[in-house]
GROMACS .gro file of C-alpha atoms in nm:
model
  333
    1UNK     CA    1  -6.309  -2.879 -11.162
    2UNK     CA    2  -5.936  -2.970 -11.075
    3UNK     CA    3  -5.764  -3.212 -11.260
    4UNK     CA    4  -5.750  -3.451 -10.933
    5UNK     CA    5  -6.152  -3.419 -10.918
    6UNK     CA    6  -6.146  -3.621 -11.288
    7UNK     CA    7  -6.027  -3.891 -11.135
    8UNK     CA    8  -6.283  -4.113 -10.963
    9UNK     CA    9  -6.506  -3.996 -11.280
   10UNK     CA   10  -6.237  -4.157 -11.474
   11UNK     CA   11  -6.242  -4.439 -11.292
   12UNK     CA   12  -6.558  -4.542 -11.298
   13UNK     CA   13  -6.610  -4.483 -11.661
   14UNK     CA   14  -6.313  -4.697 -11.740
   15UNK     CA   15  -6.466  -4.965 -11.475
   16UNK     CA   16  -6.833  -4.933 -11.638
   17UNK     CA   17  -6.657  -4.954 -11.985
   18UNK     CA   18  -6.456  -5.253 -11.876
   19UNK     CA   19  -6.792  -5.440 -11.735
   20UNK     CA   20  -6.987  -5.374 -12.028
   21UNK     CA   21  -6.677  -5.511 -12.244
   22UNK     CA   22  -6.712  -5.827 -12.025
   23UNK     CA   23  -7.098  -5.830 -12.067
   24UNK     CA   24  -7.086  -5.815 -12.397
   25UNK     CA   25  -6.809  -6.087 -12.456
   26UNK     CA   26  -6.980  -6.340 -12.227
   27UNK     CA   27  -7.280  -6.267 -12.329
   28UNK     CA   28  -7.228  -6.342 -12.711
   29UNK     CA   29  -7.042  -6.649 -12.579
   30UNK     CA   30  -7.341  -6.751 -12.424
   31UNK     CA   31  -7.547  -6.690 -12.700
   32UNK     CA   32  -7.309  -6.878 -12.877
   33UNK     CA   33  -7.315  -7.178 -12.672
   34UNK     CA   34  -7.688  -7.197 -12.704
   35UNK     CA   35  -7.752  -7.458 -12.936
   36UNK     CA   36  -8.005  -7.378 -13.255
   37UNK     CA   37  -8.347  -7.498 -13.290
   38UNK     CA   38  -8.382  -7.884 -13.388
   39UNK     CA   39  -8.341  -7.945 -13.678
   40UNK     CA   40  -8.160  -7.678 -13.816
   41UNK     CA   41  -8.052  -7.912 -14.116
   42UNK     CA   42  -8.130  -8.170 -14.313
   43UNK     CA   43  -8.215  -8.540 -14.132
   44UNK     CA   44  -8.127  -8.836 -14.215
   45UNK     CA   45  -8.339  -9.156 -14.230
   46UNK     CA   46  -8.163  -9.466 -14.250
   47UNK     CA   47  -8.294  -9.770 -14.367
   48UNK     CA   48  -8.209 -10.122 -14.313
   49UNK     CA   49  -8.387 -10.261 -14.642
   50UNK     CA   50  -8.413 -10.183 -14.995
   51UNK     CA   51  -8.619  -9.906 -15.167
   52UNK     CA   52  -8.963 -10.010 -15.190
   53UNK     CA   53  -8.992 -10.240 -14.834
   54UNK     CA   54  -9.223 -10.136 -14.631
   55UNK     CA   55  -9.002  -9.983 -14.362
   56UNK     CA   56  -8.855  -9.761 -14.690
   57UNK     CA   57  -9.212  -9.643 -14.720
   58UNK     CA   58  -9.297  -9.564 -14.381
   59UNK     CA   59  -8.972  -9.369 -14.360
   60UNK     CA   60  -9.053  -9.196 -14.665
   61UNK     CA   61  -9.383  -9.069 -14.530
   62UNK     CA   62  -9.250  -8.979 -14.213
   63UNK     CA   63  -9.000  -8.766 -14.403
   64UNK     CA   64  -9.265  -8.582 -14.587
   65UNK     CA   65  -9.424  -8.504 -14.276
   66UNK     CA   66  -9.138  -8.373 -14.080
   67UNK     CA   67  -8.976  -8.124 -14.398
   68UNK     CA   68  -9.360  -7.964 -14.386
   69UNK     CA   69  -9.302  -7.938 -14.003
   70UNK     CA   70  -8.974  -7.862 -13.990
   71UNK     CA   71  -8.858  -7.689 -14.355
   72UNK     CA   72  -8.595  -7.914 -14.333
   73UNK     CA   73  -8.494  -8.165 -14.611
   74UNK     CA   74  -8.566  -8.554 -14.496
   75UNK     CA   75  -8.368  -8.755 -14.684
   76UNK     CA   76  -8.388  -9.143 -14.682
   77UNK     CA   77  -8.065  -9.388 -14.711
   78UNK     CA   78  -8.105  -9.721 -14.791
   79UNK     CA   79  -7.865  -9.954 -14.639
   80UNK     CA   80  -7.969 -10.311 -14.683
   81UNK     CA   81  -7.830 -10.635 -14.597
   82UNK     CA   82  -7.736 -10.856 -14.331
   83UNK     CA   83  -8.014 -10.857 -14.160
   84UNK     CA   84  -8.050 -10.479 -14.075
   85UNK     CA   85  -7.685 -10.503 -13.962
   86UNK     CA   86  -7.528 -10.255 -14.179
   87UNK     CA   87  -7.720  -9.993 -14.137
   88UNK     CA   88  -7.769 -10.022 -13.762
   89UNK     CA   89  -7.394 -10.024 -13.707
   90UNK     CA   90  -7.402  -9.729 -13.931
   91UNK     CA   91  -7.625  -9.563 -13.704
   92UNK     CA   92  -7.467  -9.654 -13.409
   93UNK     CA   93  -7.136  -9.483 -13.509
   94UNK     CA   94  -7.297  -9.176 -13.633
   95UNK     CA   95  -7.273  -8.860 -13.437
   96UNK     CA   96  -7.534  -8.812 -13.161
   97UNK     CA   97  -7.694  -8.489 -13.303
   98UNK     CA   98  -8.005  -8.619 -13.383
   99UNK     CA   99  -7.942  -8.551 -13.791
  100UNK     CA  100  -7.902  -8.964 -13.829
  101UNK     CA  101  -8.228  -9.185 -13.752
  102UNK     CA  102  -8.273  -9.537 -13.774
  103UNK     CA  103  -8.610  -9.621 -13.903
  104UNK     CA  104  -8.596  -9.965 -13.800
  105UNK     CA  105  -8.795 -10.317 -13.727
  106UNK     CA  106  -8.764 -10.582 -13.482
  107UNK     CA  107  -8.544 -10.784 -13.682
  108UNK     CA  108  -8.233 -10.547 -13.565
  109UNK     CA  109  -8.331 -10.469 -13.238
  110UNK     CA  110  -8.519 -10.817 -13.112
  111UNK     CA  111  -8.424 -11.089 -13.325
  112UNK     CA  112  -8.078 -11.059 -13.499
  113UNK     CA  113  -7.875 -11.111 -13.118
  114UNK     CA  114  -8.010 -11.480 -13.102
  115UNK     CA  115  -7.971 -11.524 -13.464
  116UNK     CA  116  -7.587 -11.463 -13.507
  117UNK     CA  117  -7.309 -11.479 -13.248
  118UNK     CA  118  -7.218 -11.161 -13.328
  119UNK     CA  119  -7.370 -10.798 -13.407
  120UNK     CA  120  -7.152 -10.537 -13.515
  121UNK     CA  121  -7.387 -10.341 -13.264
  122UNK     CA  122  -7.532 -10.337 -12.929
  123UNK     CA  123  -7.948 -10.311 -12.975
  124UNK     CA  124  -7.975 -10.127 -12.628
  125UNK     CA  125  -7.638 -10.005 -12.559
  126UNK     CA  126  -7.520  -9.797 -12.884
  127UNK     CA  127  -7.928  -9.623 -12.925
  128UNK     CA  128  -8.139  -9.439 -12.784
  129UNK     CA  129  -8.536  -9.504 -12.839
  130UNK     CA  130  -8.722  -9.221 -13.010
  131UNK     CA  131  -9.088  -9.375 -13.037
  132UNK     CA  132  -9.288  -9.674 -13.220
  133UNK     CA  133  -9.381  -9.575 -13.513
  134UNK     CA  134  -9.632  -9.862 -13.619
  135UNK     CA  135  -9.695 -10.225 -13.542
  136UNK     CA  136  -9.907 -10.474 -13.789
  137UNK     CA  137  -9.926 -10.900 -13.803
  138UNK     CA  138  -9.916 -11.150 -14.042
  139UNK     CA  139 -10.198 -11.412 -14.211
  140UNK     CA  140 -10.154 -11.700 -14.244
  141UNK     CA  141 -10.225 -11.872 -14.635
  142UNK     CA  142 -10.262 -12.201 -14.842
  143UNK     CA  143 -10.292 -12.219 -15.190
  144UNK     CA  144 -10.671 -12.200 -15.259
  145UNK     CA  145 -10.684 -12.515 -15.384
  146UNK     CA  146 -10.567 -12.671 -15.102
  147UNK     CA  147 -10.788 -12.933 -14.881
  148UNK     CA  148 -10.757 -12.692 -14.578
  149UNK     CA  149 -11.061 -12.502 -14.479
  150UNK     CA  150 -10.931 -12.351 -14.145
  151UNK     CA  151 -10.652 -12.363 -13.904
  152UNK     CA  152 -10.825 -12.676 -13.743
  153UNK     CA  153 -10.806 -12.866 -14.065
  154UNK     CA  154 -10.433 -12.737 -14.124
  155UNK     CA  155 -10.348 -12.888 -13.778
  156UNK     CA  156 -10.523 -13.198 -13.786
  157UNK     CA  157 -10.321 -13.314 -14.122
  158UNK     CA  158 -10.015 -13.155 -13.943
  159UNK     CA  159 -10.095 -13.420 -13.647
  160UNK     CA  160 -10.177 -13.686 -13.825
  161UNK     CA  161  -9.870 -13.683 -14.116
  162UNK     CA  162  -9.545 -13.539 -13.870
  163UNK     CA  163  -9.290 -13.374 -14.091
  164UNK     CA  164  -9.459 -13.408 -14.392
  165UNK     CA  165  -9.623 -13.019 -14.462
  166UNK     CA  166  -9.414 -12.805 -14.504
  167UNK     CA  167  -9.407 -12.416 -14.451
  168UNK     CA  168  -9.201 -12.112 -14.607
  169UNK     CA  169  -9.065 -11.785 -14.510
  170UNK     CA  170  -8.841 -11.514 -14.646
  171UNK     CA  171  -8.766 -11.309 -14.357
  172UNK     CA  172  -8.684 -11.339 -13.953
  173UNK     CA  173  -9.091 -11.255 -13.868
  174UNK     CA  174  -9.217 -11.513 -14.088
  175UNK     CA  175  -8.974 -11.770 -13.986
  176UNK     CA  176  -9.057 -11.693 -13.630
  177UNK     CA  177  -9.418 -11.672 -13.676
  178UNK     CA  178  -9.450 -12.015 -13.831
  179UNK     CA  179  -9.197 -12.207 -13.573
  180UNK     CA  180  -9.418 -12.028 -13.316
  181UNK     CA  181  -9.717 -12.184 -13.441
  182UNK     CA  182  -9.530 -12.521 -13.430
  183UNK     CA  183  -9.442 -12.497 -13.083
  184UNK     CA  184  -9.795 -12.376 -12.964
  185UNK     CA  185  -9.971 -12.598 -13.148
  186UNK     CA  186  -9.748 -12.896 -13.076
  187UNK     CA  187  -9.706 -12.977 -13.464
  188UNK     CA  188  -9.399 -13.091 -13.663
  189UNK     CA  189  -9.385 -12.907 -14.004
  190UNK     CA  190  -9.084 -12.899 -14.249
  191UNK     CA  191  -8.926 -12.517 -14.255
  192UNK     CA  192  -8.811 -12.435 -14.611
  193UNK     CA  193  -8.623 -12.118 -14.651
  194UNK     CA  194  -8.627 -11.854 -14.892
  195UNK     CA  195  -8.463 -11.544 -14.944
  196UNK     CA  196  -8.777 -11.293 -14.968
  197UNK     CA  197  -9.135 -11.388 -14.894
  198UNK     CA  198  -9.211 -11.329 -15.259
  199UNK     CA  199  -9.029 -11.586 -15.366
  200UNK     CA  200  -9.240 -11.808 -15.092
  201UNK     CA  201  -9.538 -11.705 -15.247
  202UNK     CA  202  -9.450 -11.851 -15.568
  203UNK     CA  203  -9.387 -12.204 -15.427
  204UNK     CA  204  -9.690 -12.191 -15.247
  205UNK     CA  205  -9.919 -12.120 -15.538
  206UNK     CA  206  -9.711 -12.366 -15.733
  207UNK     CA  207  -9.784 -12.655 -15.495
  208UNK     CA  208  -9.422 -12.709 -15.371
  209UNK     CA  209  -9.487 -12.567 -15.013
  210UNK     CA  210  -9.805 -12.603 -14.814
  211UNK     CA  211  -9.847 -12.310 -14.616
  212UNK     CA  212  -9.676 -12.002 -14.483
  213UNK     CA  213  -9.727 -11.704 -14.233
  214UNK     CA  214  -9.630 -11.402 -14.434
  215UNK     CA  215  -9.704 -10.999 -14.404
  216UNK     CA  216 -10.046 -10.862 -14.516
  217UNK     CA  217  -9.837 -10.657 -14.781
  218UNK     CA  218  -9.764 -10.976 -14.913
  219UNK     CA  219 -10.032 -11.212 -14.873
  220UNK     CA  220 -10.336 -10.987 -14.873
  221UNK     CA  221 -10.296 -10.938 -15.264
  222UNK     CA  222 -10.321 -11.304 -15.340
  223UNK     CA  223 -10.619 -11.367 -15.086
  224UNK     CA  224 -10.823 -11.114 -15.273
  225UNK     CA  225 -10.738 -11.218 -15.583
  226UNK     CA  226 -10.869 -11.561 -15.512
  227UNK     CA  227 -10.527 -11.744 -15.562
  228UNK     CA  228 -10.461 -11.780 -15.156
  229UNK     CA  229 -10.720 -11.874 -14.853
  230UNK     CA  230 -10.620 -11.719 -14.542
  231UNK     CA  231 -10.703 -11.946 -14.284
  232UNK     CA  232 -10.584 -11.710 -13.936
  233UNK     CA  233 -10.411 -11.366 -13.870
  234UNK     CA  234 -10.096 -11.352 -13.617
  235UNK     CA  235 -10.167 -11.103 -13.371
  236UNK     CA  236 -10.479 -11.080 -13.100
  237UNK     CA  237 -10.680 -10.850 -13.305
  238UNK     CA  238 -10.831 -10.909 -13.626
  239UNK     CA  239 -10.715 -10.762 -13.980
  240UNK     CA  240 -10.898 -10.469 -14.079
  241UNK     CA  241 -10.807 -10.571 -14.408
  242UNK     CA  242 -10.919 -10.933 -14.372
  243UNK     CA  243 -11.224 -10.894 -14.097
  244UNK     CA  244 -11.379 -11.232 -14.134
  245UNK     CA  245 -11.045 -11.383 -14.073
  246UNK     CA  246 -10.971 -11.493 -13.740
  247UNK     CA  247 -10.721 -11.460 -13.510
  248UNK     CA  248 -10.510 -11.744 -13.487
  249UNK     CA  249 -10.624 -11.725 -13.099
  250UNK     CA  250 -10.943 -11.748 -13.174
  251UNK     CA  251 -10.857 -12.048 -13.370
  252UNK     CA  252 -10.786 -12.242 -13.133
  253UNK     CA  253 -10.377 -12.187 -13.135
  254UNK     CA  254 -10.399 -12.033 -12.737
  255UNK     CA  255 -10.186 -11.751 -12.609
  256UNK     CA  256 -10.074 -11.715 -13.034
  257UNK     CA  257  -9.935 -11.352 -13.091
  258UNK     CA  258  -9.627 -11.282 -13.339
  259UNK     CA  259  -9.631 -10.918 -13.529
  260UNK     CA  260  -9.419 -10.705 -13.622
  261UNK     CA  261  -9.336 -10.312 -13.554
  262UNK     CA  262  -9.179 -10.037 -13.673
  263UNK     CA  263  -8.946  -9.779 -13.467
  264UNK     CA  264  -8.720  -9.501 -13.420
  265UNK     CA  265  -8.386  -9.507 -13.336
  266UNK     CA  266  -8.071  -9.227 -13.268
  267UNK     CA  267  -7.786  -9.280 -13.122
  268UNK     CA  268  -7.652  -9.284 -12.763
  269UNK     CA  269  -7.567  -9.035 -12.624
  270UNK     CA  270  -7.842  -8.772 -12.859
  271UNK     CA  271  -7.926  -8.463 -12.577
  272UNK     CA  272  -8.290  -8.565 -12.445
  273UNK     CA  273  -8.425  -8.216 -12.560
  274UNK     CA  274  -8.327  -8.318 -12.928
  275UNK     CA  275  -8.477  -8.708 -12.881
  276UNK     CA  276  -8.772  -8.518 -12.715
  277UNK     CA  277  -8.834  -8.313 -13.011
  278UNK     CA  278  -8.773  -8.584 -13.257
  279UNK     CA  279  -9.082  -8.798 -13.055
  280UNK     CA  280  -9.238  -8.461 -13.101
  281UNK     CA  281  -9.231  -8.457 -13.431
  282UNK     CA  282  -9.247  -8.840 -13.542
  283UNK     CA  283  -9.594  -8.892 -13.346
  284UNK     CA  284  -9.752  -8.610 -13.529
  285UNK     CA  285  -9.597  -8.743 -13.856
  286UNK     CA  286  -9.761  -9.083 -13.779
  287UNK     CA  287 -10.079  -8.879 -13.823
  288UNK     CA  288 -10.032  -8.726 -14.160
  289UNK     CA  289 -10.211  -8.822 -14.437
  290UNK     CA  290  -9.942  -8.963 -14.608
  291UNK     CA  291  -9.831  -9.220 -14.274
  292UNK     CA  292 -10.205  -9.304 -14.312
  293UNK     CA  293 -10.211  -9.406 -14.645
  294UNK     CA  294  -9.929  -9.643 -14.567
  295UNK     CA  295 -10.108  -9.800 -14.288
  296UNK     CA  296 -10.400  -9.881 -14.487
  297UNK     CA  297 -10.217 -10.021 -14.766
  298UNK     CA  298  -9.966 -10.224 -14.553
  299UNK     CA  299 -10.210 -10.326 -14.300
  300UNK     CA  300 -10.043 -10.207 -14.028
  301UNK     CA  301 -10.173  -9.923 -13.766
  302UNK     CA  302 -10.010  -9.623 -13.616
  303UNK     CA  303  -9.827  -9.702 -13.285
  304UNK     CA  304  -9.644  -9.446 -13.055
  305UNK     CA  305  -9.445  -9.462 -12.747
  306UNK     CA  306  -9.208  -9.230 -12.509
  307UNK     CA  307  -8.865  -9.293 -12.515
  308UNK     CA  308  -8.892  -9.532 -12.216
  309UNK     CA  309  -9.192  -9.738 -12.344
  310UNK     CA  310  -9.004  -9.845 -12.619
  311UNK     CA  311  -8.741  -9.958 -12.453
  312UNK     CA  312  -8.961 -10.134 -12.232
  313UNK     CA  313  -9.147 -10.313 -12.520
  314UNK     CA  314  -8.814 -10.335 -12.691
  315UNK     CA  315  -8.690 -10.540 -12.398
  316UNK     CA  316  -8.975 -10.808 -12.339
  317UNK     CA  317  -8.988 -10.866 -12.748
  318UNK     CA  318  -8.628 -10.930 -12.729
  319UNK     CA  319  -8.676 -11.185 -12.473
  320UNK     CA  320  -9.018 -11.368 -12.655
  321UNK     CA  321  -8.820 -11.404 -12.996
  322UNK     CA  322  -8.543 -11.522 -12.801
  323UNK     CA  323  -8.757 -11.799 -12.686
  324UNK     CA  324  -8.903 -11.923 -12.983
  325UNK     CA  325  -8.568 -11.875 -13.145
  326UNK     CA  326  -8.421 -12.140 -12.849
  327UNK     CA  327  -8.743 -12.346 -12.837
  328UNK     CA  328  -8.693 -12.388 -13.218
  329UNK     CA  329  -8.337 -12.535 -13.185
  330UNK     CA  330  -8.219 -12.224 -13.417
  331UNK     CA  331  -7.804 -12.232 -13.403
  332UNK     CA  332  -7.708 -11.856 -13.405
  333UNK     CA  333  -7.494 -11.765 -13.761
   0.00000   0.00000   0.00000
């Protein structure tokens, strides 16, 4: 062949070489691009209360569940105080990645905006909803020596002596739960704060309170051990742990439902696909044995969402504690 017949051979080599060149650079920028598997590294679980709540449980059995999914280390960060404040703004100015999760109550994301002026946060704005992750009520106590034999009895003296029981609570639900019960049941009964319902407790058995509505956690303990009568449970289903306890519905206190609930939070602007997987794999750590054992123990049940039902729910419990909050004459901090 003559050196002038090389040269369309030449060319196209040099024109397939140059495509496959191309090929292979976009290509591996593609692959590049493609973001890895979620997760890919260890998550985050932020807490708004101290070590040993009950929300710092849950999260700590979720975790478990999701490192034997996942392989990936779970670890849990306490950041209590101010209400679930802290660590919600912490969340909210985390990078959206998915790797930061607020394993949170309703007392950030439905109570605290009509208790202070202020948040350092915006409950719907700055998060996206992952899923519920539980829900559970409260009961309801006097001091076993008290005179009061049911929620009718409680009432009645409640009617007949205005302003003279008194009830306490150490957190946002049981505040809410017990002015709820005033305002449905058209009673006046002296609130006395505390800072923990423990502390509650105490004054209760010790005569200087008369009732309260606390958290099974809580309360349960002392019923059983004969030191506490439960007279009614908050929500419209029964206690499993206290069956023969009725609902404070059923006690006559009509349209009566205050619990609380447990959910997951990440925030905005977190790609779908990763809060899809997240749902994913919370729901199925809701089932483990370990999220089971917590239930049980904390009297609380399993409860999972989409990311839209939870904002959904979030937004019509936001507006109910917002009206027992107003109703109650509560000045925002």
């Amino acid at each position: 062949m003559t050196p002038s017949s090389f040269r369309p051979l030449r060319r196209r080599f040099v024109a397939a070489s140059a495509a496959a060149a191309c090929a292979a650079l976009f290509g591996g920028t593609a692959a590049l691009a493609q973001p890895a598997a979620y997760p890919s590294k260890p998550v985050t679980f932020v807490v708004p209360f101290a070590a040993g709540s009950a929300t710092d449980q849950l999260a700590r059995a979720l975790g478990q569940s999701l490192t034997t999914d996942t392989k990936q280390p779970v670890v849990v960060d306490n950041k209590g105080g101010a209400s679930g404040m802290i660590a919600a703004q912490f969340v909210a100015k985390a990078p959206p990645d998915g790797y930061t999760v607020l394993i949170t109550t309703n007392t950030t994301h439905a109570a605290n905006e009509h208790l202070y002026k202020k948040l350092p946060y915006d409950p719907v704005k700055d998060f996206v909803p992952v899923t519920g992750l539980g829900k559970g009520g409260q009961v309801l106590v006097v001091s076993a020596g008290a005179p009061y034999k049911s929620v009718g009895d409680l009432l009645a003296a409640a009617k007949k002596n205005p302003g003279k029981l008194s009830f306490g609570s150490g957190s946002s639900s049981s505040r809410m739960a017990g002015e709820m019960l005033k305002q449905l049941a058209g009673v006046d009964i002296l609130h006395v704060p505390y800072k923990s319902n423990p502390l509650a407790i105490t004054d209760l058995l010790g005569g200087q309170i008369d009732m309260m509505i606390t958290d099974t956690s809580t309360g349960v303990p002392q019923v059983k051990a004969g030191k506490l009568r439960a007279l009614g449970y908050s929500t419209q289903k029964r206690s499993a742990q206290l069956p023969d306890v009725p609902t404070l519905e059923e006690a006559g206190v009509k349209g009566y439902d205050m619990g609380y609930w447990f959910a997951a939070y990440v925030p905005a602007g977190t790609p779908a696909p990763v809060v899809a997987r997240l749902n994913e794999l919370l729901t199925a750590a809701t089932r483990s044995a370990a999220a089971k054992s917590f239930y049980e123990t904390a009297g609380s049940e399993p409860w999972t969402t989409t990311s839209d039902e939870l904002a959904r729910f979030q937004a019509g419990e936001t507006q109910k504690w917002g009206k027992v909050i107003k109703a109650a004459g509560i000045e925002p901090e």
